[in-house]
Amino acid sequence: MKIAGWLAMASAFLTLPLVYLSFRLEGMHDSFGNMIQTFIQAAGTLLFLAILLYLKRLLNTAFSFHDTDKNIGLMVMASMVTGVLSIGIFSFPPLKESLQSAVIVILVALGIVQAQFGYRLLKLTNDLGGLLKPFCYANMTTGLFMASIVLMPLSIVVSALSDLMLGTIFFNLARLTRTDGSNHH
């Protein structure tokens, strides 16, 4: 769980600077700018996937909670597709407009699924050290902002806050597991 905590914290603290860098590189058509954009997109997608899969494993194994499995599966698929399409935007400039349109449609769908995820997660009986409701509400807000398209930039900020909470949740649970494990010996 510590690894998951570090990944979530890395996502929380790297999201805003990397989005800013990506925004600054927008419109550059040189291979170096495209390479950096591709790296940012690939790293962000892989980080998001790893965090989601750790979260699913935590919910399934520690709490026998499966109400969000479908949402997590859909978020994994949507993020992989948007990651590949976004990389395609940098690699195939003539297809840029159609790929961007496809990415926006998928991000809207991802936003709806993420809002549903946050709502369904409210059913978890463990309050995750008091962070369950704030984490759920942050996911619902991120999803709604993303789905609105207009508020999509704000979804990035709320998502970073959500990752910060998730990292804290993972670290707290790792500490509790370690403490409980050491008490049984």
PDB file of C-alpha atoms in Angstrom:
ATOM      1  CA  MET A   1       0.000   0.000   0.000  1.00  0.00           C
ATOM      2  CA  LYS A   2       2.968   2.285   0.503  1.00  0.00           C
ATOM      3  CA  ILE A   3       3.797   2.078  -3.207  1.00  0.00           C
ATOM      4  CA  ALA A   4       0.200   3.022  -4.037  1.00  0.00           C
ATOM      5  CA  GLY A   5       0.466   5.918  -1.581  1.00  0.00           C
ATOM      6  CA  TRP A   6       3.639   7.206  -3.237  1.00  0.00           C
ATOM      7  CA  LEU A   7       2.094   6.869  -6.708  1.00  0.00           C
ATOM      8  CA  ALA A   8      -1.001   8.812  -5.637  1.00  0.00           C
ATOM      9  CA  MET A   9       1.159  11.519  -4.035  1.00  0.00           C
ATOM     10  CA  ALA A  10       3.348  11.716  -7.151  1.00  0.00           C
ATOM     11  CA  SER A  11       0.211  12.159  -9.225  1.00  0.00           C
ATOM     12  CA  ALA A  12      -1.086  14.831  -6.853  1.00  0.00           C
ATOM     13  CA  PHE A  13       2.105  16.880  -6.957  1.00  0.00           C
ATOM     14  CA  LEU A  14       3.080  16.327 -10.614  1.00  0.00           C
ATOM     15  CA  THR A  15      -0.324  16.819 -12.244  1.00  0.00           C
ATOM     16  CA  LEU A  16      -0.456  20.616 -12.205  1.00  0.00           C
ATOM     17  CA  PRO A  17       3.161  21.250 -13.284  1.00  0.00           C
ATOM     18  CA  LEU A  18       2.914  18.652 -16.071  1.00  0.00           C
ATOM     19  CA  VAL A  19      -0.407  20.023 -17.311  1.00  0.00           C
ATOM     20  CA  TYR A  20       1.151  23.491 -17.337  1.00  0.00           C
ATOM     21  CA  LEU A  21       4.177  22.207 -19.263  1.00  0.00           C
ATOM     22  CA  SER A  22       1.910  20.401 -21.714  1.00  0.00           C
ATOM     23  CA  PHE A  23      -0.130  23.590 -22.194  1.00  0.00           C
ATOM     24  CA  ARG A  24       3.065  25.578 -22.845  1.00  0.00           C
ATOM     25  CA  LEU A  25       4.177  23.011 -25.424  1.00  0.00           C
ATOM     26  CA  GLU A  26       0.804  23.090 -27.216  1.00  0.00           C
ATOM     27  CA  GLY A  27       1.216  24.303 -30.765  1.00  0.00           C
ATOM     28  CA  MET A  28       4.883  23.364 -30.993  1.00  0.00           C
ATOM     29  CA  HIS A  29       5.271  21.090 -33.961  1.00  0.00           C
ATOM     30  CA  ASP A  30       8.883  20.047 -33.495  1.00  0.00           C
ATOM     31  CA  SER A  31       9.889  16.501 -32.660  1.00  0.00           C
ATOM     32  CA  PHE A  32      11.310  17.456 -29.245  1.00  0.00           C
ATOM     33  CA  GLY A  33       8.032  19.065 -28.139  1.00  0.00           C
ATOM     34  CA  ASN A  34       6.072  16.081 -29.446  1.00  0.00           C
ATOM     35  CA  MET A  35       8.414  13.705 -27.619  1.00  0.00           C
ATOM     36  CA  ILE A  36       7.901  15.547 -24.328  1.00  0.00           C
ATOM     37  CA  GLN A  37       4.120  15.638 -24.876  1.00  0.00           C
ATOM     38  CA  THR A  38       4.124  11.901 -25.628  1.00  0.00           C
ATOM     39  CA  PHE A  39       6.163  11.184 -22.494  1.00  0.00           C
ATOM     40  CA  ILE A  40       3.860  13.308 -20.315  1.00  0.00           C
ATOM     41  CA  GLN A  41       0.764  11.611 -21.730  1.00  0.00           C
ATOM     42  CA  ALA A  42       2.192   8.086 -21.439  1.00  0.00           C
ATOM     43  CA  ALA A  43       3.499   8.644 -17.900  1.00  0.00           C
ATOM     44  CA  GLY A  44       0.229  10.237 -16.768  1.00  0.00           C
ATOM     45  CA  THR A  45      -1.831   7.423 -18.236  1.00  0.00           C
ATOM     46  CA  LEU A  46       0.353   4.715 -16.668  1.00  0.00           C
ATOM     47  CA  LEU A  47       0.285   6.475 -13.309  1.00  0.00           C
ATOM     48  CA  PHE A  48      -3.520   6.800 -13.398  1.00  0.00           C
ATOM     49  CA  LEU A  49      -3.885   3.122 -14.360  1.00  0.00           C
ATOM     50  CA  ALA A  50      -1.568   1.951 -11.575  1.00  0.00           C
ATOM     51  CA  ILE A  51      -3.401   4.033  -8.962  1.00  0.00           C
ATOM     52  CA  LEU A  52      -6.802   2.758 -10.129  1.00  0.00           C
ATOM     53  CA  LEU A  53      -5.673  -0.869 -10.056  1.00  0.00           C
ATOM     54  CA  TYR A  54      -4.167  -0.474  -6.569  1.00  0.00           C
ATOM     55  CA  LEU A  55      -7.404   1.146  -5.405  1.00  0.00           C
ATOM     56  CA  LYS A  56      -9.483  -1.679  -6.853  1.00  0.00           C
ATOM     57  CA  ARG A  57      -7.265  -4.273  -5.174  1.00  0.00           C
ATOM     58  CA  LEU A  58      -7.528  -2.413  -1.860  1.00  0.00           C
ATOM     59  CA  LEU A  59     -11.320  -2.173  -2.049  1.00  0.00           C
ATOM     60  CA  ASN A  60     -11.678  -5.816  -3.083  1.00  0.00           C
ATOM     61  CA  THR A  61      -9.224  -7.424  -0.662  1.00  0.00           C
ATOM     62  CA  ALA A  62      -9.301  -5.219   2.431  1.00  0.00           C
ATOM     63  CA  PHE A  63     -13.022  -4.440   2.420  1.00  0.00           C
ATOM     64  CA  SER A  64     -14.590  -7.095   0.120  1.00  0.00           C
ATOM     65  CA  PHE A  65     -16.121  -4.125  -1.683  1.00  0.00           C
ATOM     66  CA  HIS A  66     -16.988  -4.707  -5.341  1.00  0.00           C
ATOM     67  CA  ASP A  67     -19.650  -2.029  -6.047  1.00  0.00           C
ATOM     68  CA  THR A  68     -17.132   0.105  -7.941  1.00  0.00           C
ATOM     69  CA  ASP A  69     -15.396  -2.659  -9.942  1.00  0.00           C
ATOM     70  CA  LYS A  70     -17.321  -1.866 -13.141  1.00  0.00           C
ATOM     71  CA  ASN A  71     -16.601   1.869 -12.801  1.00  0.00           C
ATOM     72  CA  ILE A  72     -12.901   1.236 -12.250  1.00  0.00           C
ATOM     73  CA  GLY A  73     -12.819  -1.102 -15.260  1.00  0.00           C
ATOM     74  CA  LEU A  74     -14.474   1.538 -17.442  1.00  0.00           C
ATOM     75  CA  MET A  75     -12.098   4.234 -16.164  1.00  0.00           C
ATOM     76  CA  VAL A  76      -9.117   1.984 -16.959  1.00  0.00           C
ATOM     77  CA  MET A  77     -10.368   1.378 -20.507  1.00  0.00           C
ATOM     78  CA  ALA A  78     -11.252   5.029 -21.110  1.00  0.00           C
ATOM     79  CA  SER A  79      -7.900   6.281 -19.832  1.00  0.00           C
ATOM     80  CA  MET A  80      -6.001   3.788 -21.993  1.00  0.00           C
ATOM     81  CA  VAL A  81      -7.959   4.836 -25.092  1.00  0.00           C
ATOM     82  CA  THR A  82      -7.558   8.564 -24.379  1.00  0.00           C
ATOM     83  CA  GLY A  83      -3.856   8.022 -23.704  1.00  0.00           C
ATOM     84  CA  VAL A  84      -3.348   6.277 -27.043  1.00  0.00           C
ATOM     85  CA  LEU A  85      -5.483   8.820 -28.928  1.00  0.00           C
ATOM     86  CA  SER A  86      -3.675  11.732 -27.261  1.00  0.00           C
ATOM     87  CA  ILE A  87      -0.318  10.289 -28.259  1.00  0.00           C
ATOM     88  CA  GLY A  88      -1.755   9.893 -31.761  1.00  0.00           C
ATOM     89  CA  ILE A  89      -2.470  13.627 -31.806  1.00  0.00           C
ATOM     90  CA  PHE A  90       1.272  14.329 -31.439  1.00  0.00           C
ATOM     91  CA  SER A  91       2.315  11.556 -33.822  1.00  0.00           C
ATOM     92  CA  PHE A  92      -0.192  12.127 -36.641  1.00  0.00           C
ATOM     93  CA  PRO A  93      -0.819  15.882 -37.041  1.00  0.00           C
ATOM     94  CA  PRO A  94      -3.232  15.471 -40.010  1.00  0.00           C
ATOM     95  CA  LEU A  95      -5.591  13.513 -37.731  1.00  0.00           C
ATOM     96  CA  LYS A  96      -5.327  16.016 -34.882  1.00  0.00           C
ATOM     97  CA  GLU A  97      -8.856  17.456 -35.094  1.00  0.00           C
ATOM     98  CA  SER A  98     -10.674  14.127 -35.317  1.00  0.00           C
ATOM     99  CA  LEU A  99      -8.519  12.580 -32.577  1.00  0.00           C
ATOM    100  CA  GLN A 100      -9.122  15.612 -30.329  1.00  0.00           C
ATOM    101  CA  SER A 101     -12.867  15.290 -30.856  1.00  0.00           C
ATOM    102  CA  ALA A 102     -12.718  11.591 -29.953  1.00  0.00           C
ATOM    103  CA  VAL A 103     -10.664  12.374 -26.833  1.00  0.00           C
ATOM    104  CA  ILE A 104     -13.204  14.982 -25.698  1.00  0.00           C
ATOM    105  CA  VAL A 105     -16.104  12.551 -26.151  1.00  0.00           C
ATOM    106  CA  ILE A 106     -14.274   9.867 -24.159  1.00  0.00           C
ATOM    107  CA  LEU A 107     -13.307  12.359 -21.433  1.00  0.00           C
ATOM    108  CA  VAL A 108     -16.962  13.360 -21.066  1.00  0.00           C
ATOM    109  CA  ALA A 109     -17.894   9.681 -20.690  1.00  0.00           C
ATOM    110  CA  LEU A 110     -14.980   9.191 -18.269  1.00  0.00           C
ATOM    111  CA  GLY A 111     -16.236  12.136 -16.224  1.00  0.00           C
ATOM    112  CA  ILE A 112     -19.686  10.574 -15.922  1.00  0.00           C
ATOM    113  CA  VAL A 113     -18.186   7.223 -14.898  1.00  0.00           C
ATOM    114  CA  GLN A 114     -15.906   8.918 -12.350  1.00  0.00           C
ATOM    115  CA  ALA A 115     -18.849  10.795 -10.813  1.00  0.00           C
ATOM    116  CA  GLN A 116     -20.718   7.475 -10.554  1.00  0.00           C
ATOM    117  CA  PHE A 117     -17.621   5.899  -9.001  1.00  0.00           C
ATOM    118  CA  GLY A 118     -17.527   8.541  -6.264  1.00  0.00           C
ATOM    119  CA  TYR A 119     -21.246   8.099  -5.596  1.00  0.00           C
ATOM    120  CA  ARG A 120     -21.035   4.297  -5.423  1.00  0.00           C
ATOM    121  CA  LEU A 121     -17.964   4.422  -3.196  1.00  0.00           C
ATOM    122  CA  LEU A 122     -20.043   6.231  -0.562  1.00  0.00           C
ATOM    123  CA  LYS A 123     -21.531   2.780   0.235  1.00  0.00           C
ATOM    124  CA  LEU A 124     -18.190   1.614   1.660  1.00  0.00           C
ATOM    125  CA  THR A 125     -18.710   0.891   5.356  1.00  0.00           C
ATOM    126  CA  ASN A 126     -15.164   1.890   6.371  1.00  0.00           C
ATOM    127  CA  ASP A 127     -14.767   5.685   6.573  1.00  0.00           C
ATOM    128  CA  LEU A 128     -11.086   5.423   5.547  1.00  0.00           C
ATOM    129  CA  GLY A 129      -9.888   7.447   8.494  1.00  0.00           C
ATOM    130  CA  GLY A 130     -12.479  10.151   7.894  1.00  0.00           C
ATOM    131  CA  LEU A 131     -11.455  10.633   4.258  1.00  0.00           C
ATOM    132  CA  LEU A 132     -14.131   8.510   2.565  1.00  0.00           C
ATOM    133  CA  LYS A 133     -16.707  11.272   2.078  1.00  0.00           C
ATOM    134  CA  PRO A 134     -14.231  13.984   1.014  1.00  0.00           C
ATOM    135  CA  PHE A 135     -12.586  11.520  -1.406  1.00  0.00           C
ATOM    136  CA  CYS A 136     -15.969  10.497  -2.832  1.00  0.00           C
ATOM    137  CA  TYR A 137     -17.152  14.085  -3.195  1.00  0.00           C
ATOM    138  CA  ALA A 138     -13.851  15.048  -4.860  1.00  0.00           C
ATOM    139  CA  ASN A 139     -14.298  12.213  -7.377  1.00  0.00           C
ATOM    140  CA  MET A 140     -17.900  13.221  -8.057  1.00  0.00           C
ATOM    141  CA  THR A 141     -16.833  16.846  -8.536  1.00  0.00           C
ATOM    142  CA  THR A 142     -13.908  15.870 -10.778  1.00  0.00           C
ATOM    143  CA  GLY A 143     -16.232  13.762 -12.884  1.00  0.00           C
ATOM    144  CA  LEU A 144     -18.914  16.422 -13.187  1.00  0.00           C
ATOM    145  CA  PHE A 145     -16.357  19.112 -14.044  1.00  0.00           C
ATOM    146  CA  MET A 146     -14.772  16.826 -16.651  1.00  0.00           C
ATOM    147  CA  ALA A 147     -18.125  15.888 -18.176  1.00  0.00           C
ATOM    148  CA  SER A 148     -19.146  19.550 -18.433  1.00  0.00           C
ATOM    149  CA  ILE A 149     -16.228  20.233 -20.830  1.00  0.00           C
ATOM    150  CA  VAL A 150     -16.282  23.939 -19.867  1.00  0.00           C
ATOM    151  CA  LEU A 151     -15.057  23.199 -16.333  1.00  0.00           C
ATOM    152  CA  MET A 152     -12.569  20.547 -17.460  1.00  0.00           C
ATOM    153  CA  PRO A 153      -9.538  22.632 -16.365  1.00  0.00           C
ATOM    154  CA  LEU A 154     -10.962  22.782 -12.825  1.00  0.00           C
ATOM    155  CA  SER A 155     -11.352  18.995 -12.855  1.00  0.00           C
ATOM    156  CA  ILE A 156      -7.555  18.760 -13.010  1.00  0.00           C
ATOM    157  CA  VAL A 157      -7.168  20.745  -9.779  1.00  0.00           C
ATOM    158  CA  VAL A 158      -9.867  18.754  -7.947  1.00  0.00           C
ATOM    159  CA  SER A 159      -8.360  15.517  -9.267  1.00  0.00           C
ATOM    160  CA  ALA A 160      -4.977  16.490  -7.795  1.00  0.00           C
ATOM    161  CA  LEU A 161      -6.668  17.079  -4.424  1.00  0.00           C
ATOM    162  CA  SER A 162      -8.389  13.706  -4.754  1.00  0.00           C
ATOM    163  CA  ASP A 163      -5.015  12.044  -5.405  1.00  0.00           C
ATOM    164  CA  LEU A 164      -3.616  13.739  -2.305  1.00  0.00           C
ATOM    165  CA  MET A 165      -6.469  12.280  -0.240  1.00  0.00           C
ATOM    166  CA  LEU A 166      -6.022   8.855  -1.829  1.00  0.00           C
ATOM    167  CA  GLY A 167      -2.292   8.890  -1.092  1.00  0.00           C
ATOM    168  CA  THR A 168      -3.091   9.723   2.532  1.00  0.00           C
ATOM    169  CA  ILE A 169      -5.653   6.896   2.633  1.00  0.00           C
ATOM    170  CA  PHE A 170      -3.097   4.406   1.301  1.00  0.00           C
ATOM    171  CA  PHE A 171      -0.414   5.568   3.768  1.00  0.00           C
ATOM    172  CA  ASN A 172      -2.826   5.453   6.725  1.00  0.00           C
ATOM    173  CA  LEU A 173      -3.991   1.946   5.817  1.00  0.00           C
ATOM    174  CA  ALA A 174      -0.388   0.794   5.328  1.00  0.00           C
ATOM    175  CA  ARG A 175       0.469   2.134   8.786  1.00  0.00           C
ATOM    176  CA  LEU A 176      -2.585   0.456  10.345  1.00  0.00           C
ATOM    177  CA  THR A 177      -1.779  -2.836   8.623  1.00  0.00           C
ATOM    178  CA  ARG A 178       1.821  -2.669   9.821  1.00  0.00           C
ATOM    179  CA  THR A 179       0.702  -1.794  13.357  1.00  0.00           C
ATOM    180  CA  ASP A 180      -1.935  -4.559  13.415  1.00  0.00           C
ATOM    181  CA  GLY A 181       0.565  -7.041  12.008  1.00  0.00           C
ATOM    182  CA  SER A 182       3.189  -6.202  14.622  1.00  0.00           C
ATOM    183  CA  ASN A 183       0.651  -6.511  17.458  1.00  0.00           C
ATOM    184  CA  HIS A 184      -0.135 -10.108  16.542  1.00  0.00           C
ATOM    185  CA  HIS A 185       3.441 -11.363  16.945  1.00  0.00           C
TER     186      HIS A 185
END
